[in-house]
mmCIF file of C-alpha atoms in Angstrom:
data_model
loop_
_atom_site.group_PDB
_atom_site.id
_atom_site.type_symbol
_atom_site.label_atom_id
_atom_site.label_comp_id
_atom_site.label_asym_id
_atom_site.label_seq_id
_atom_site.Cartn_x
_atom_site.Cartn_y
_atom_site.Cartn_z
ATOM 1 C CA GLN A 1 38.284 15.323 50.765
ATOM 2 C CA LYS A 2 41.099 14.357 48.414
ATOM 3 C CA GLU A 3 40.574 10.876 46.995
ATOM 4 C CA VAL A 4 42.180 8.336 44.762
ATOM 5 C CA GLU A 5 39.849 5.719 43.422
ATOM 6 C CA GLN A 6 40.715 2.282 42.024
ATOM 7 C CA ASN A 7 38.602 -0.782 41.197
ATOM 8 C CA SER A 8 39.528 -3.386 43.792
ATOM 9 C CA GLY A 9 39.275 -6.223 41.335
ATOM 10 C CA PRO A 10 40.307 -8.817 41.044
ATOM 11 C CA LEU A 11 41.205 -8.173 37.443
ATOM 12 C CA SER A 12 41.943 -11.622 35.769
ATOM 13 C CA VAL A 13 43.751 -11.805 32.460
ATOM 14 C CA PRO A 14 45.422 -14.751 30.642
ATOM 15 C CA GLU A 15 49.171 -14.962 30.355
ATOM 16 C CA GLY A 16 50.425 -12.889 27.458
ATOM 17 C CA ALA A 17 47.574 -10.524 27.405
ATOM 18 C CA ILE A 18 47.527 -6.729 28.219
ATOM 19 C CA ALA A 19 46.416 -5.845 31.719
ATOM 20 C CA SER A 20 44.919 -2.348 32.019
ATOM 21 C CA LEU A 21 44.703 -0.826 35.460
ATOM 22 C CA ASN A 22 42.897 2.450 36.065
ATOM 23 C CA CYS A 23 42.887 5.184 38.718
ATOM 24 C CA THR A 24 40.975 8.462 39.109
ATOM 25 C CA TYR A 25 41.860 11.283 41.465
ATOM 26 C CA SER A 26 39.986 14.258 42.860
ATOM 27 C CA ASP A 27 42.622 16.961 43.298
ATOM 28 C CA ARG A 28 43.196 18.937 40.086
ATOM 29 C CA GLY A 29 46.380 20.387 41.603
ATOM 30 C CA SER A 30 48.192 16.984 41.750
ATOM 31 C CA GLN A 31 51.481 17.115 39.990
ATOM 32 C CA SER A 32 52.977 13.599 40.259
ATOM 33 C CA PHE A 33 51.590 10.191 39.984
ATOM 34 C CA PHE A 34 52.924 6.749 40.913
ATOM 35 C CA TRP A 35 52.217 3.110 40.438
ATOM 36 C CA TYR A 36 53.392 0.705 43.194
ATOM 37 C CA ARG A 37 53.288 -3.154 42.984
ATOM 38 C CA GLN A 38 52.678 -4.981 46.228
ATOM 39 C CA TYR A 39 52.955 -8.731 46.500
ATOM 40 C CA SER A 40 51.063 -10.492 49.267
ATOM 41 C CA GLY A 41 52.822 -10.032 52.563
ATOM 42 C CA LYS A 42 55.395 -7.685 51.108
ATOM 43 C CA SER A 43 55.942 -3.857 50.976
ATOM 44 C CA PRO A 44 54.969 -1.613 48.048
ATOM 45 C CA GLU A 45 57.537 -1.326 45.346
ATOM 46 C CA LEU A 46 57.621 1.637 43.009
ATOM 47 C CA ILE A 47 57.407 0.562 39.387
ATOM 48 C CA MET A 48 56.372 3.685 37.486
ATOM 49 C CA SER A 49 56.202 7.471 38.014
ATOM 50 C CA ILE A 50 54.704 10.054 35.618
ATOM 51 C CA TYR A 51 54.556 13.828 35.760
ATOM 52 C CA SER A 52 53.310 14.977 32.368
ATOM 53 C CA ASN A 53 50.252 14.290 30.232
ATOM 54 C CA GLY A 54 50.776 11.382 27.791
ATOM 55 C CA ASP A 55 52.472 8.030 27.974
ATOM 56 C CA LYS A 56 55.543 6.885 29.694
ATOM 57 C CA GLU A 57 56.951 3.428 28.819
ATOM 58 C CA ASP A 58 59.387 1.326 30.762
ATOM 59 C CA GLY A 59 59.856 -2.173 29.488
ATOM 60 C CA ARG A 60 56.459 -3.952 29.587
ATOM 61 C CA PHE A 61 55.000 -1.200 31.624
ATOM 62 C CA THR A 62 53.258 1.992 30.160
ATOM 63 C CA ALA A 63 51.813 4.677 32.463
ATOM 64 C CA GLN A 64 49.295 6.976 30.877
ATOM 65 C CA LEU A 65 48.290 10.355 32.366
ATOM 66 C CA ASN A 66 45.275 12.623 31.405
ATOM 67 C CA LYS A 67 45.157 15.569 33.813
ATOM 68 C CA ALA A 68 42.070 17.082 32.225
ATOM 69 C CA SER A 69 40.129 13.859 32.942
ATOM 70 C CA GLN A 70 42.009 13.353 36.221
ATOM 71 C CA TYR A 71 42.877 9.821 35.167
ATOM 72 C CA VAL A 72 46.025 7.749 35.255
ATOM 73 C CA SER A 73 46.405 4.152 34.023
ATOM 74 C CA LEU A 74 48.958 1.495 33.973
ATOM 75 C CA LEU A 75 49.205 -1.037 31.013
ATOM 76 C CA ILE A 76 51.173 -4.281 31.456
ATOM 77 C CA ARG A 77 51.983 -5.887 28.165
ATOM 78 C CA ASP A 78 52.652 -9.636 27.802
ATOM 79 C CA SER A 79 51.421 -10.264 31.307
ATOM 80 C CA GLN A 80 53.107 -12.935 33.298
ATOM 81 C CA PRO A 81 52.018 -14.960 36.287
ATOM 82 C CA SER A 82 54.714 -13.194 38.264
ATOM 83 C CA ASP A 83 52.798 -9.908 37.601
ATOM 84 C CA SER A 84 50.043 -11.209 39.823
ATOM 85 C CA ALA A 85 49.974 -8.692 42.753
ATOM 86 C CA THR A 86 48.054 -5.707 43.985
ATOM 87 C CA TYR A 87 48.839 -2.425 42.105
ATOM 88 C CA LEU A 88 48.529 0.787 44.130
ATOM 89 C CA CYS A 89 47.971 4.101 42.558
ATOM 90 C CA ALA A 90 49.383 7.118 44.437
ATOM 91 C CA VAL A 91 49.064 10.853 43.827
ATOM 92 C CA ASN A 92 50.849 13.727 45.461
ATOM 93 C CA TRP A 93 48.397 16.025 47.186
ATOM 94 C CA SER A 94 50.416 18.389 49.374
ATOM 95 C CA SER A 95 54.081 19.063 49.461
ATOM 96 C CA TYR A 96 55.796 15.713 49.626
ATOM 97 C CA LYS A 97 52.888 13.690 50.814
ATOM 98 C CA LEU A 98 51.110 10.986 48.750
ATOM 99 C CA ILE A 99 47.575 9.714 48.980
ATOM 100 C CA PHE A 100 47.118 6.106 47.942
ATOM 101 C CA GLY A 101 44.235 4.252 46.295
ATOM 102 C CA SER A 102 43.160 0.993 47.879
ATOM 103 C CA GLY A 103 44.688 -0.946 45.054
ATOM 104 C CA THR A 104 43.580 -3.255 42.246
ATOM 105 C CA ARG A 105 44.309 -6.953 42.544
ATOM 106 C CA LEU A 106 45.648 -8.517 39.316
ATOM 107 C CA LEU A 107 45.645 -12.141 38.678
ATOM 108 C CA VAL A 108 47.409 -13.492 35.546
ATOM 109 C CA ARG A 109 46.240 -17.005 34.571
ATOM 110 C CA PRO A 110 48.883 -19.323 33.144
ATOM 111 C CA ASP B 1 73.361 -0.559 49.001
ATOM 112 C CA ALA B 2 71.084 2.035 50.550
ATOM 113 C CA GLU B 3 68.008 0.670 52.129
ATOM 114 C CA ILE B 4 65.254 1.056 54.710
ATOM 115 C CA THR B 5 64.992 -1.333 57.539
ATOM 116 C CA GLN B 6 62.210 -1.825 60.062
ATOM 117 C CA SER B 7 62.183 -3.688 63.341
ATOM 118 C CA PRO B 8 60.754 -5.770 64.739
ATOM 119 C CA ARG B 9 59.096 -7.456 61.759
ATOM 120 C CA HIS B 10 56.502 -8.962 63.857
ATOM 121 C CA LYS B 11 55.223 -7.908 67.352
ATOM 122 C CA ILE B 12 52.565 -9.098 69.617
ATOM 123 C CA THR B 13 51.571 -6.866 72.533
ATOM 124 C CA GLU B 14 48.869 -6.266 75.027
ATOM 125 C CA THR B 15 46.330 -3.556 75.312
ATOM 126 C CA GLY B 16 47.647 -0.502 77.203
ATOM 127 C CA ARG B 17 51.381 -1.229 76.647
ATOM 128 C CA GLN B 18 53.707 1.216 75.057
ATOM 129 C CA VAL B 19 55.260 -0.016 71.796
ATOM 130 C CA THR B 20 57.888 1.479 69.640
ATOM 131 C CA LEU B 21 58.570 0.476 66.033
ATOM 132 C CA ALA B 22 61.936 1.370 64.551
ATOM 133 C CA CYS B 23 62.645 2.690 61.056
ATOM 134 C CA HIS B 24 66.176 3.273 59.852
ATOM 135 C CA GLN B 25 67.192 4.400 56.288
ATOM 136 C CA THR B 26 70.589 4.759 54.817
ATOM 137 C CA TRP B 27 69.380 6.681 51.708
ATOM 138 C CA ASN B 28 70.244 9.983 53.528
ATOM 139 C CA HIS B 29 66.690 11.175 52.648
ATOM 140 C CA ASN B 30 65.265 14.213 54.484
ATOM 141 C CA ASN B 31 61.631 13.018 54.162
ATOM 142 C CA MET B 32 60.289 10.048 56.166
ATOM 143 C CA PHE B 33 56.789 8.703 56.634
ATOM 144 C CA TRP B 34 54.891 6.156 58.664
ATOM 145 C CA TYR B 35 51.783 4.451 57.140
ATOM 146 C CA ARG B 36 49.456 1.783 58.369
ATOM 147 C CA GLN B 37 47.772 -0.667 55.960
ATOM 148 C CA ASP B 38 44.478 -2.301 56.693
ATOM 149 C CA LEU B 39 42.121 -4.269 54.579
ATOM 150 C CA GLY B 40 39.703 -1.937 52.900
ATOM 151 C CA HIS B 41 41.613 1.203 53.733
ATOM 152 C CA GLY B 42 44.797 1.049 51.761
ATOM 153 C CA LEU B 43 47.830 2.980 53.033
ATOM 154 C CA ARG B 44 47.030 5.714 55.521
ATOM 155 C CA LEU B 45 49.492 8.334 56.668
ATOM 156 C CA ILE B 46 50.164 8.423 60.469
ATOM 157 C CA HIS B 47 53.036 10.929 60.845
ATOM 158 C CA TYR B 48 55.819 12.300 58.706
ATOM 159 C CA SER B 49 58.997 14.340 58.965
ATOM 160 C CA TYR B 50 60.759 16.588 56.567
ATOM 161 C CA GLY B 51 64.094 16.803 58.511
ATOM 162 C CA VAL B 52 65.702 16.487 61.842
ATOM 163 C CA HIS B 53 63.459 17.795 64.707
ATOM 164 C CA ASP B 54 60.540 18.218 62.279
ATOM 165 C CA THR B 55 57.448 16.081 62.768
ATOM 166 C CA ASN B 56 53.907 16.397 61.478
ATOM 167 C CA LYS B 57 50.606 14.599 61.958
ATOM 168 C CA GLY B 58 48.997 12.679 59.191
ATOM 169 C CA GLU B 59 45.369 11.643 58.693
ATOM 170 C CA VAL B 60 45.317 8.908 61.415
ATOM 171 C CA SER B 61 47.805 10.155 64.055
ATOM 172 C CA ASP B 62 45.729 9.763 67.172
ATOM 173 C CA GLY B 63 47.479 7.374 69.611
ATOM 174 C CA TYR B 64 50.839 7.621 67.802
ATOM 175 C CA SER B 65 53.901 9.789 68.184
ATOM 176 C CA VAL B 66 57.286 10.180 66.412
ATOM 177 C CA SER B 67 60.526 11.960 67.008
ATOM 178 C CA ARG B 68 63.320 12.755 64.607
ATOM 179 C CA SER B 69 66.758 13.225 66.267
ATOM 180 C CA ASN B 70 68.829 12.300 63.293
ATOM 181 C CA THR B 71 68.428 11.959 59.475
ATOM 182 C CA GLU B 72 68.379 8.112 59.521
ATOM 183 C CA ASP B 73 65.745 7.219 62.092
ATOM 184 C CA LEU B 74 62.093 7.857 62.640
ATOM 185 C CA PRO B 75 60.758 5.676 65.465
ATOM 186 C CA LEU B 76 56.936 5.294 65.795
ATOM 187 C CA THR B 77 55.585 5.006 69.356
ATOM 188 C CA LEU B 78 52.105 3.795 70.288
ATOM 189 C CA GLU B 79 51.569 5.417 73.643
ATOM 190 C CA SER B 80 48.960 2.961 74.985
ATOM 191 C CA ALA B 81 48.294 0.206 72.424
ATOM 192 C CA ALA B 82 44.718 -0.503 71.491
ATOM 193 C CA SER B 83 43.268 -3.481 69.495
ATOM 194 C CA SER B 84 42.282 -0.945 66.815
ATOM 195 C CA GLN B 85 45.990 -0.437 66.176
ATOM 196 C CA THR B 86 46.438 -3.994 65.054
ATOM 197 C CA SER B 87 47.838 -3.450 61.504
ATOM 198 C CA VAL B 88 50.758 -3.637 59.211
ATOM 199 C CA TYR B 89 53.041 -0.597 59.570
ATOM 200 C CA PHE B 90 55.242 0.683 56.757
ATOM 201 C CA CYS B 91 57.963 3.322 56.944
ATOM 202 C CA ALA B 92 58.951 5.161 53.738
ATOM 203 C CA SER B 93 61.453 7.864 52.723
ATOM 204 C CA SER B 94 61.943 10.281 49.895
ATOM 205 C CA GLU B 95 64.439 12.837 48.766
ATOM 206 C CA PRO B 96 63.065 16.332 48.270
ATOM 207 C CA SER B 97 65.898 17.671 46.175
ATOM 208 C CA MET B 98 63.910 17.485 42.944
ATOM 209 C CA GLY B 99 61.059 19.601 44.282
ATOM 210 C CA ALA B 100 57.705 18.995 45.870
ATOM 211 C CA GLY B 101 56.140 17.653 42.704
ATOM 212 C CA TYR B 102 58.636 14.828 42.420
ATOM 213 C CA ASN B 103 58.200 12.551 45.398
ATOM 214 C CA GLU B 104 59.208 8.996 44.806
ATOM 215 C CA GLN B 105 58.767 7.219 48.089
ATOM 216 C CA PHE B 106 60.594 4.020 48.946
ATOM 217 C CA PHE B 107 59.188 1.596 51.543
ATOM 218 C CA GLY B 108 60.697 -0.556 54.231
ATOM 219 C CA PRO B 109 59.678 -4.159 54.666
ATOM 220 C CA GLY B 110 56.936 -3.490 57.205
ATOM 221 C CA THR B 111 56.123 -4.510 60.756
ATOM 222 C CA ARG B 112 53.039 -6.666 61.528
ATOM 223 C CA LEU B 113 51.679 -5.514 64.866
ATOM 224 C CA THR B 114 49.029 -7.525 66.788
ATOM 225 C CA VAL B 115 47.461 -5.927 69.949
ATOM 226 C CA LEU B 116 45.668 -8.505 72.086
#
């Protein structure tokens, strides 16, 4: 059974802090990893993709991948109240299909 | 701008009725997917298609069917709606040209379906 695990949260951080979201996956053969942001009542929006071990930065977002530990994380620097959302981790598991975690709810306190 | 649209955005139906949810994308993507999202279960794959006339079952396909007659559309049909199919349904698409390991999927706005 291929699985993607995330802490459901909520993760509460003050405005301006770094939010750290974590995800583990079970399939060692996974090649690509994605973070989606989903606001309440809206559809998932792709914010980061990562394919190689290490860090990938895009603005205030940094994705980190460690394939040996089967671990992928998302750091959000200078968190803003507008970052409050559910963050979904997704991992490719077969051909073009993705398997999603249940998401971590992030609350950024003003 | 290219986009994915879904219709209707909200639907209320009765148990036993046939329901079709539409998904239309103008990205010209070959890959299209249908998911349902329920509290506690995240996004679960219902059906997917890698091109015209290609359809495949996902992890929760019972009670659902799809057909792909052109690149732009992948309608999802609930043959006989059940209360357990009350959910939010999302359509997504991706472009396979970069290879199977690169699979950025883009989502439509969703359809909220209630089966009474």
